[in-house]
């Protein structure tokens, strides 16, 4: 089962680019972030025509997450638990059943947090506390599960071409990285880094200052696996070349192949 995460930076702006990638990469499941669309405005038909079941948790003009799956999606839930007043659409969950295993999928778009310090950073850190609580619950369930998406976290220096440029940024502040490590240390496997420990792998290149042409990137799109899911991982890659195409997102897909 090929499962991908992809921040598309607007479904209306990247609609054609997303469909082209789906046709080429043929993921069984795609966890999508930053759709920037209310649920009723999401263009479901082209995806359904390709055999995808579509579940969205949208928000007009901002944020928004979705799951596209060629397999039926069960027990779909929306919103990260822990704050009933949080109106930002950043979390969606569902269970997908493969030939040999069921897998709980959590698609997330973690807050950026800039400028830091400030209320946006406070929200980011509070969101990460709620994420840690949900991570603990997933582990307690002992079901294969993954939390995948745009984490807006640069875990370590190797994950940035120029780490010195990010020292004051919310994505790389020590508190941010520590919160990410606390989740990992619960027992999760960070899929990509497990298979590719060397530096130079990125999933985001800014539109400004020729970042793509200079390969001035960062790796902020991550797939975290519970121990039961990590046992099923066969491969994990970044579809880097997507960034060089016409009207691309500033992110590229990251995918994992699971034996389920």
mmCIF file of C-alpha atoms in Angstrom, residues 6-10 13-14 17 34 36 166 204-214 216-217 242-252:
data_model
loop_
_atom_site.group_PDB
_atom_site.id
_atom_site.type_symbol
_atom_site.label_atom_id
_atom_site.label_comp_id
_atom_site.label_asym_id
_atom_site.label_seq_id
_atom_site.Cartn_x
_atom_site.Cartn_y
_atom_site.Cartn_z
ATOM 1 C CA UNK A 6 1.492 16.248 0.099
ATOM 2 C CA UNK A 7 0.970 19.901 1.039
ATOM 3 C CA UNK A 8 -0.495 21.210 -2.215
ATOM 4 C CA UNK A 9 -0.737 24.900 -1.196
ATOM 5 C CA UNK A 10 -4.259 25.416 -2.494
ATOM 6 C CA UNK A 13 -4.231 26.741 -7.690
ATOM 7 C CA UNK A 14 -2.668 23.226 -7.829
ATOM 8 C CA UNK A 17 -0.612 19.580 -10.726
ATOM 9 C CA UNK A 34 -3.486 23.215 2.794
ATOM 10 C CA UNK A 36 -7.568 26.200 1.367
ATOM 11 C CA UNK A 166 16.436 29.323 10.606
ATOM 12 C CA UNK A 204 10.044 22.288 0.820
ATOM 13 C CA UNK A 205 11.668 25.049 -1.189
ATOM 14 C CA UNK A 206 10.427 28.632 -0.841
ATOM 15 C CA UNK A 207 9.189 30.456 -3.930
ATOM 16 C CA UNK A 208 11.529 33.370 -3.136
ATOM 17 C CA UNK A 209 15.210 33.990 -3.907
ATOM 18 C CA UNK A 210 15.632 31.047 -6.252
ATOM 19 C CA UNK A 211 15.451 28.547 -3.402
ATOM 20 C CA UNK A 212 14.628 25.635 -5.724
ATOM 21 C CA UNK A 213 17.341 26.494 -8.229
ATOM 22 C CA UNK A 214 19.881 26.815 -5.401
ATOM 23 C CA UNK A 216 18.041 25.863 -0.517
ATOM 24 C CA UNK A 217 15.434 23.590 0.986
ATOM 25 C CA UNK A 242 7.709 17.556 -8.662
ATOM 26 C CA UNK A 243 8.983 20.910 -7.376
ATOM 27 C CA UNK A 244 10.536 21.737 -10.755
ATOM 28 C CA UNK A 245 7.300 21.441 -12.745
ATOM 29 C CA UNK A 246 4.896 24.153 -13.888
ATOM 30 C CA UNK A 247 2.979 25.988 -11.165
ATOM 31 C CA UNK A 248 4.219 23.682 -8.385
ATOM 32 C CA UNK A 249 3.450 23.690 -4.716
ATOM 33 C CA UNK A 250 6.374 24.804 -2.568
ATOM 34 C CA UNK A 251 6.200 21.305 -1.000
ATOM 35 C CA UNK A 252 6.677 17.919 -2.670
#
